[in-house]
Tab-separated table of C-alpha atoms and ligand atoms in Angstrom:
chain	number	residue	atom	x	y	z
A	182	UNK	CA	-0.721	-48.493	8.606
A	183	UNK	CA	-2.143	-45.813	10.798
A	184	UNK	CA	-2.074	-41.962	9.873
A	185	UNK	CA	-3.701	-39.031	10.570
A	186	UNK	CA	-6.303	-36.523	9.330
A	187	UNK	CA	-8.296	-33.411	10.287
A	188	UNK	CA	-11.750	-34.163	11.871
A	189	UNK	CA	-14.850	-33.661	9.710
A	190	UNK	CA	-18.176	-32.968	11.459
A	191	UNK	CA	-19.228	-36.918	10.334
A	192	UNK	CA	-16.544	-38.295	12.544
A	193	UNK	CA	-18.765	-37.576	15.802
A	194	UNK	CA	-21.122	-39.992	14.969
A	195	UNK	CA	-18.064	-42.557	15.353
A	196	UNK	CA	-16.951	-40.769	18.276
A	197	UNK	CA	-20.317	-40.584	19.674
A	198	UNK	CA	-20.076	-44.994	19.729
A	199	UNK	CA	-16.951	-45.226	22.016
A	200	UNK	CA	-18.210	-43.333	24.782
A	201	UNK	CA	-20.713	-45.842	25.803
A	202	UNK	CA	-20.645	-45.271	29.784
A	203	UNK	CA	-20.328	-42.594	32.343
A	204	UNK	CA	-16.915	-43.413	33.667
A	205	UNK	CA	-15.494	-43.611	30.450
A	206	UNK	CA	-17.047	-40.291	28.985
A	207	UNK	CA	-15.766	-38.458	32.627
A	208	UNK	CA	-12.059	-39.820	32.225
A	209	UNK	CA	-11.650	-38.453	28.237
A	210	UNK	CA	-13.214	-35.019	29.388
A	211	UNK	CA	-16.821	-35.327	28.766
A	212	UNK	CA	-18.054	-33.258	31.647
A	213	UNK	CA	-16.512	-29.866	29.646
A	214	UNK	CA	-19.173	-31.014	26.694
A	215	UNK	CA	-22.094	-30.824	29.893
A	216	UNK	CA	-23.882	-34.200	30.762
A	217	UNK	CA	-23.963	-37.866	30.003
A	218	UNK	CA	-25.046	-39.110	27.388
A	219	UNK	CA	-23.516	-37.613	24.744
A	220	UNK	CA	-24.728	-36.999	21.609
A	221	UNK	CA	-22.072	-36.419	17.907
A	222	UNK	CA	-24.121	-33.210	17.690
A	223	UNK	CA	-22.999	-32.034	20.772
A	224	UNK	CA	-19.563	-33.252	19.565
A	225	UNK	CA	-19.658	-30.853	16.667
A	226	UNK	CA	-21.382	-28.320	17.996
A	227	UNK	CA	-18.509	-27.857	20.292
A	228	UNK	CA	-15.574	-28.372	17.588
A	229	UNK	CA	-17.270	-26.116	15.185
A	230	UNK	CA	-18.014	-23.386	18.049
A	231	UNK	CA	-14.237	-23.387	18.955
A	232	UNK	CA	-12.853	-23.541	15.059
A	233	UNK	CA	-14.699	-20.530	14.605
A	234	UNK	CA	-14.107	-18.454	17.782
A	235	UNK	CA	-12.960	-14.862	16.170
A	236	UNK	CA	-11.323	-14.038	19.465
A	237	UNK	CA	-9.027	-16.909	19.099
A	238	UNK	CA	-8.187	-17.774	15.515
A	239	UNK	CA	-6.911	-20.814	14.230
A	240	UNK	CA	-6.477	-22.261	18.328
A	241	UNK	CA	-8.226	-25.589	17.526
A	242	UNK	CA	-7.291	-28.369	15.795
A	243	UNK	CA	-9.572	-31.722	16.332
A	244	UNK	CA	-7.275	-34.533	14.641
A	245	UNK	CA	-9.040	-38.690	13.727
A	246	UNK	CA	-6.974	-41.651	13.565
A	247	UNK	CA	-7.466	-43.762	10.848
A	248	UNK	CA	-6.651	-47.059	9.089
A	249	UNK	CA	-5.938	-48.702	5.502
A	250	UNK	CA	-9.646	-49.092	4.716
A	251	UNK	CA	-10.468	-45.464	6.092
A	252	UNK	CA	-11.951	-46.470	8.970
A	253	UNK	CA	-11.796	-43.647	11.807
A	254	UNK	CA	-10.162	-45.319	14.810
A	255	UNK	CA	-9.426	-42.591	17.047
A	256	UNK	CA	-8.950	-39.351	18.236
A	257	UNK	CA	-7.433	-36.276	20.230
A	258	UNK	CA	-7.772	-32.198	19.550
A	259	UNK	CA	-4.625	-29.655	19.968
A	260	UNK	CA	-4.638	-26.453	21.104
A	261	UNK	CA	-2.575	-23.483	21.721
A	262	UNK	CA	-2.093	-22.630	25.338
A	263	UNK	CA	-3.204	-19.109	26.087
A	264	UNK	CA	-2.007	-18.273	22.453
A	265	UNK	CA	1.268	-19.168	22.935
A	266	UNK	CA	2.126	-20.847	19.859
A	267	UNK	CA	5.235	-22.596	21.217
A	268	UNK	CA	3.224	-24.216	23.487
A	269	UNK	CA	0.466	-26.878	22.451
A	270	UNK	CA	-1.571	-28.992	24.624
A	271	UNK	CA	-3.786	-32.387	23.462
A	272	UNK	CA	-6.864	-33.217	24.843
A	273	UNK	CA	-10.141	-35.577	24.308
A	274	UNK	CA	-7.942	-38.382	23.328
A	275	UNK	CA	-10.109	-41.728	22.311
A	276	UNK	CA	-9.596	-44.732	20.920
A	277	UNK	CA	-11.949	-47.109	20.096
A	278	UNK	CA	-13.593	-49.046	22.247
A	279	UNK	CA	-13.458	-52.348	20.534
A	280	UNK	CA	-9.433	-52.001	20.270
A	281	UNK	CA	-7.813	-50.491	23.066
A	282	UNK	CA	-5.172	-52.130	24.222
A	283	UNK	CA	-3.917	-52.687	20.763
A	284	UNK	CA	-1.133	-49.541	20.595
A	285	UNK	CA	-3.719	-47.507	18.316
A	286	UNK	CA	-3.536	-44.445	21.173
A	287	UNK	CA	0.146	-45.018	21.600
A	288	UNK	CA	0.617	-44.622	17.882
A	289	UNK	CA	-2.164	-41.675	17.795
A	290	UNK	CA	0.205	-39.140	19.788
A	291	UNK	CA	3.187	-40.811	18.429
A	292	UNK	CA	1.778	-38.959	15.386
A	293	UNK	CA	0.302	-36.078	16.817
A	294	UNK	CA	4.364	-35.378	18.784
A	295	UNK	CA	5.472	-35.532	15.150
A	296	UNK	CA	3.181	-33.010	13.854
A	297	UNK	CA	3.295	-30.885	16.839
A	298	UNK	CA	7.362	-30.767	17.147
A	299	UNK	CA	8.355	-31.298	13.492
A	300	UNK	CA	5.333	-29.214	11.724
A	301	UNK	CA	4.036	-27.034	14.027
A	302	UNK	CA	7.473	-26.422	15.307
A	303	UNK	CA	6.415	-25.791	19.492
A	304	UNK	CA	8.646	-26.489	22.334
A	305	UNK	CA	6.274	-28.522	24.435
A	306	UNK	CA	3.124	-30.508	24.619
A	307	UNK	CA	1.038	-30.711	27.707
A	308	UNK	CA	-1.812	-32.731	28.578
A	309	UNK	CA	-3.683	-33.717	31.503
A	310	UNK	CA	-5.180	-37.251	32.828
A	311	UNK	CA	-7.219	-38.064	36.172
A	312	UNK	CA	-5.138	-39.832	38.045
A	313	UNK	CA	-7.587	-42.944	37.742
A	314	UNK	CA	-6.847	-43.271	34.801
A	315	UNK	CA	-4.238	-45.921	34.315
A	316	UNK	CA	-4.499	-47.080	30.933
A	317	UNK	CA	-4.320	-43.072	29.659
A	318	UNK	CA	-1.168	-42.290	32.355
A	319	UNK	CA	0.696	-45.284	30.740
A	320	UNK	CA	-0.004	-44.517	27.158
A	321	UNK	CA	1.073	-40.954	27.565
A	322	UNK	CA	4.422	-42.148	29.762
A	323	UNK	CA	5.514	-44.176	27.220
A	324	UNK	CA	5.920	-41.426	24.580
A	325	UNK	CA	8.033	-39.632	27.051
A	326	UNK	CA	5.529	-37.209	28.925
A	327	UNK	CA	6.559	-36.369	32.516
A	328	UNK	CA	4.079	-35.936	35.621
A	329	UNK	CA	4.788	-31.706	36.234
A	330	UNK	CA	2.013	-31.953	39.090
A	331	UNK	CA	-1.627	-33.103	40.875
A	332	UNK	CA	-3.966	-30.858	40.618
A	333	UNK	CA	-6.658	-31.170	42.838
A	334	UNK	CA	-10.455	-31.289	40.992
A	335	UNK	CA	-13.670	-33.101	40.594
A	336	UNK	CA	-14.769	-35.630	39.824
A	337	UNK	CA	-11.012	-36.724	39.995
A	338	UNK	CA	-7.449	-35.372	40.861
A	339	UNK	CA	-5.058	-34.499	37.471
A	340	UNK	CA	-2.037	-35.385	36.861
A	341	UNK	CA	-0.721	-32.851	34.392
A	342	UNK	CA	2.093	-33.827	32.139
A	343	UNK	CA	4.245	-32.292	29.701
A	344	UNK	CA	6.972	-33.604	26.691
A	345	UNK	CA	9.625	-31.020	26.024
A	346	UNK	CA	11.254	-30.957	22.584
A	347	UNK	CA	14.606	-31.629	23.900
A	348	UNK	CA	12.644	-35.154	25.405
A	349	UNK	CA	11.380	-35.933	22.034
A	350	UNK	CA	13.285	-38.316	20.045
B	518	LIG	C1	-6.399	-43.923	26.990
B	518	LIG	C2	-6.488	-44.547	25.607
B	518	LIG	C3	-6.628	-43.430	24.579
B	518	LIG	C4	-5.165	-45.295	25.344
B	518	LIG	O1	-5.213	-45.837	24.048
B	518	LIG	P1	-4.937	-47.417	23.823
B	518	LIG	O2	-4.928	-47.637	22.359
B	518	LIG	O3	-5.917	-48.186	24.631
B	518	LIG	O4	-3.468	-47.573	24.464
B	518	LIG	P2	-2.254	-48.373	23.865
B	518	LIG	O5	-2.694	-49.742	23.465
B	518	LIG	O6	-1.596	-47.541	22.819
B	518	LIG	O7	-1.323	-48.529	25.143
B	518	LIG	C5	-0.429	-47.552	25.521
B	518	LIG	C6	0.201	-47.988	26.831
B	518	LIG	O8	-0.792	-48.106	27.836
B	518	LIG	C7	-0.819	-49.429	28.367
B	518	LIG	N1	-2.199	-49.848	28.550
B	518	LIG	C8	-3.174	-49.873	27.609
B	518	LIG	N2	-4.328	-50.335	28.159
B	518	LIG	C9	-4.054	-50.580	29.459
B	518	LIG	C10	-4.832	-51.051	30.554
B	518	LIG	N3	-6.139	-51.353	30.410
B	518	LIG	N4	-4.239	-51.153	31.763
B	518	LIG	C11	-2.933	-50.837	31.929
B	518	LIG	N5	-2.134	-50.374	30.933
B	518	LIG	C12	-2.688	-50.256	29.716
B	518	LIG	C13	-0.151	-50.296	27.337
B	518	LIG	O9	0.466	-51.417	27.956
B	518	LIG	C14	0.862	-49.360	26.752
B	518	LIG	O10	2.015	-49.284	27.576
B	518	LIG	P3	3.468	-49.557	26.936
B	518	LIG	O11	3.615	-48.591	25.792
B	518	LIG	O12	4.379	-49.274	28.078
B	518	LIG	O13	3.403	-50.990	26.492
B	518	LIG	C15	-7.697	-45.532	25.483
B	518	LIG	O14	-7.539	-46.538	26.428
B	518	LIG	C16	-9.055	-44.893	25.607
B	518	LIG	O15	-9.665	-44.497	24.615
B	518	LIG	N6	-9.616	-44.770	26.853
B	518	LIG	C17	-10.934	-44.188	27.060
B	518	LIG	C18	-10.905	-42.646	26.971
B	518	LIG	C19	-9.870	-42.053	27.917
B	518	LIG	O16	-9.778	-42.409	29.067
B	518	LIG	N7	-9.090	-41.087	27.384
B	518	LIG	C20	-8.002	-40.452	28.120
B	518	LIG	C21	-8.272	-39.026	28.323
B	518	LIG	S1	-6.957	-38.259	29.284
């Protein structure tokens, strides 16, 4: 069985492992933590910096995936869109390397949709993935996210994508 948990600051050394080359740490997002390589302190730095912003409380939540030993097998954050509370977006999704493929992302959001209609009661989810990034477009298609638009950007265009609550089943 898979579940879920909030990130603790030891889960970026596991992180850290599955970005092992440049495309890959450009396609999850890596360029907004600066250049590659990158390190799991730069991976907490940055989770701890936006937990504690003061101008935006409680606006980040940094989720693991992880199995019936423990083992942490991947991983996405949420956040509020401009504060709107109704309105969540996921980002910096990951799975490990050594088992994508497998359904572990597909189940991931499957969980994170849960938490974000059921629990944190919003009316949509949004996300964005370069539209290179076929693997990523499919997973997030399959739980029922819609392309909205292409936006043009470097290195690669985005496709962003949203799931409305009256979408999720
Ligand atoms: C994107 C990612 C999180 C998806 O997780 P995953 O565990 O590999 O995906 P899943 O096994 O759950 O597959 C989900 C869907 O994608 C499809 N898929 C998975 N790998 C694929 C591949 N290499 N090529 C084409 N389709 C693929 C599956 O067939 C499945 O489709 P289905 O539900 O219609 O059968 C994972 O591949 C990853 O960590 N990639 C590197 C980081 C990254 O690019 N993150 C995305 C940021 S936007």
């Amino acid at each position: 069985m898979l579940s879920l948990r909030p990130y603790k600051s030891c889960d970026s050394e596991t992180i850290e492992k599955w970005i092992r080359d440049e495309e890959v740490f450009k396609k999850w997002g890596g360029l907004l933590f600066g250049d590659f390589p990158i390190t799991a302190g730069t991976i907490d730095d940055m989770y701890r910096l936006n937990n504690g912003k003061c101008d935006e409380p409680d606006n980040f939540y940094p989720w693991v995936l992880f199995d019936d030993e423990g083992t942490v097998v991947g991983h996405f954050i949420m956040r509020y869109m401009h504060g709107d509370r109704k309105n969540l977006r996921f980002g910096w999704v990951i799975v490990d390397d050594s088992l994508r493929g497998k359904g572990y992302g597909n189940r991931m959001l499957e969980l994170g949709l849960k938490y974000a209609f059921e629990i944190l009661n919003v009316d949509k989810v949004t996300l964005g993935v370069f539209e290179n990034n076929e693997p990523a477009h499919k997973c997030y298609s399959s739980l029922g996210f819609k392309d909205k638009e292409v936006v043009i950007k470097e290195p690669w265009n985005v496709i962003e994508m949203e799931i409305n609550r009256a979408d999720y089943t």
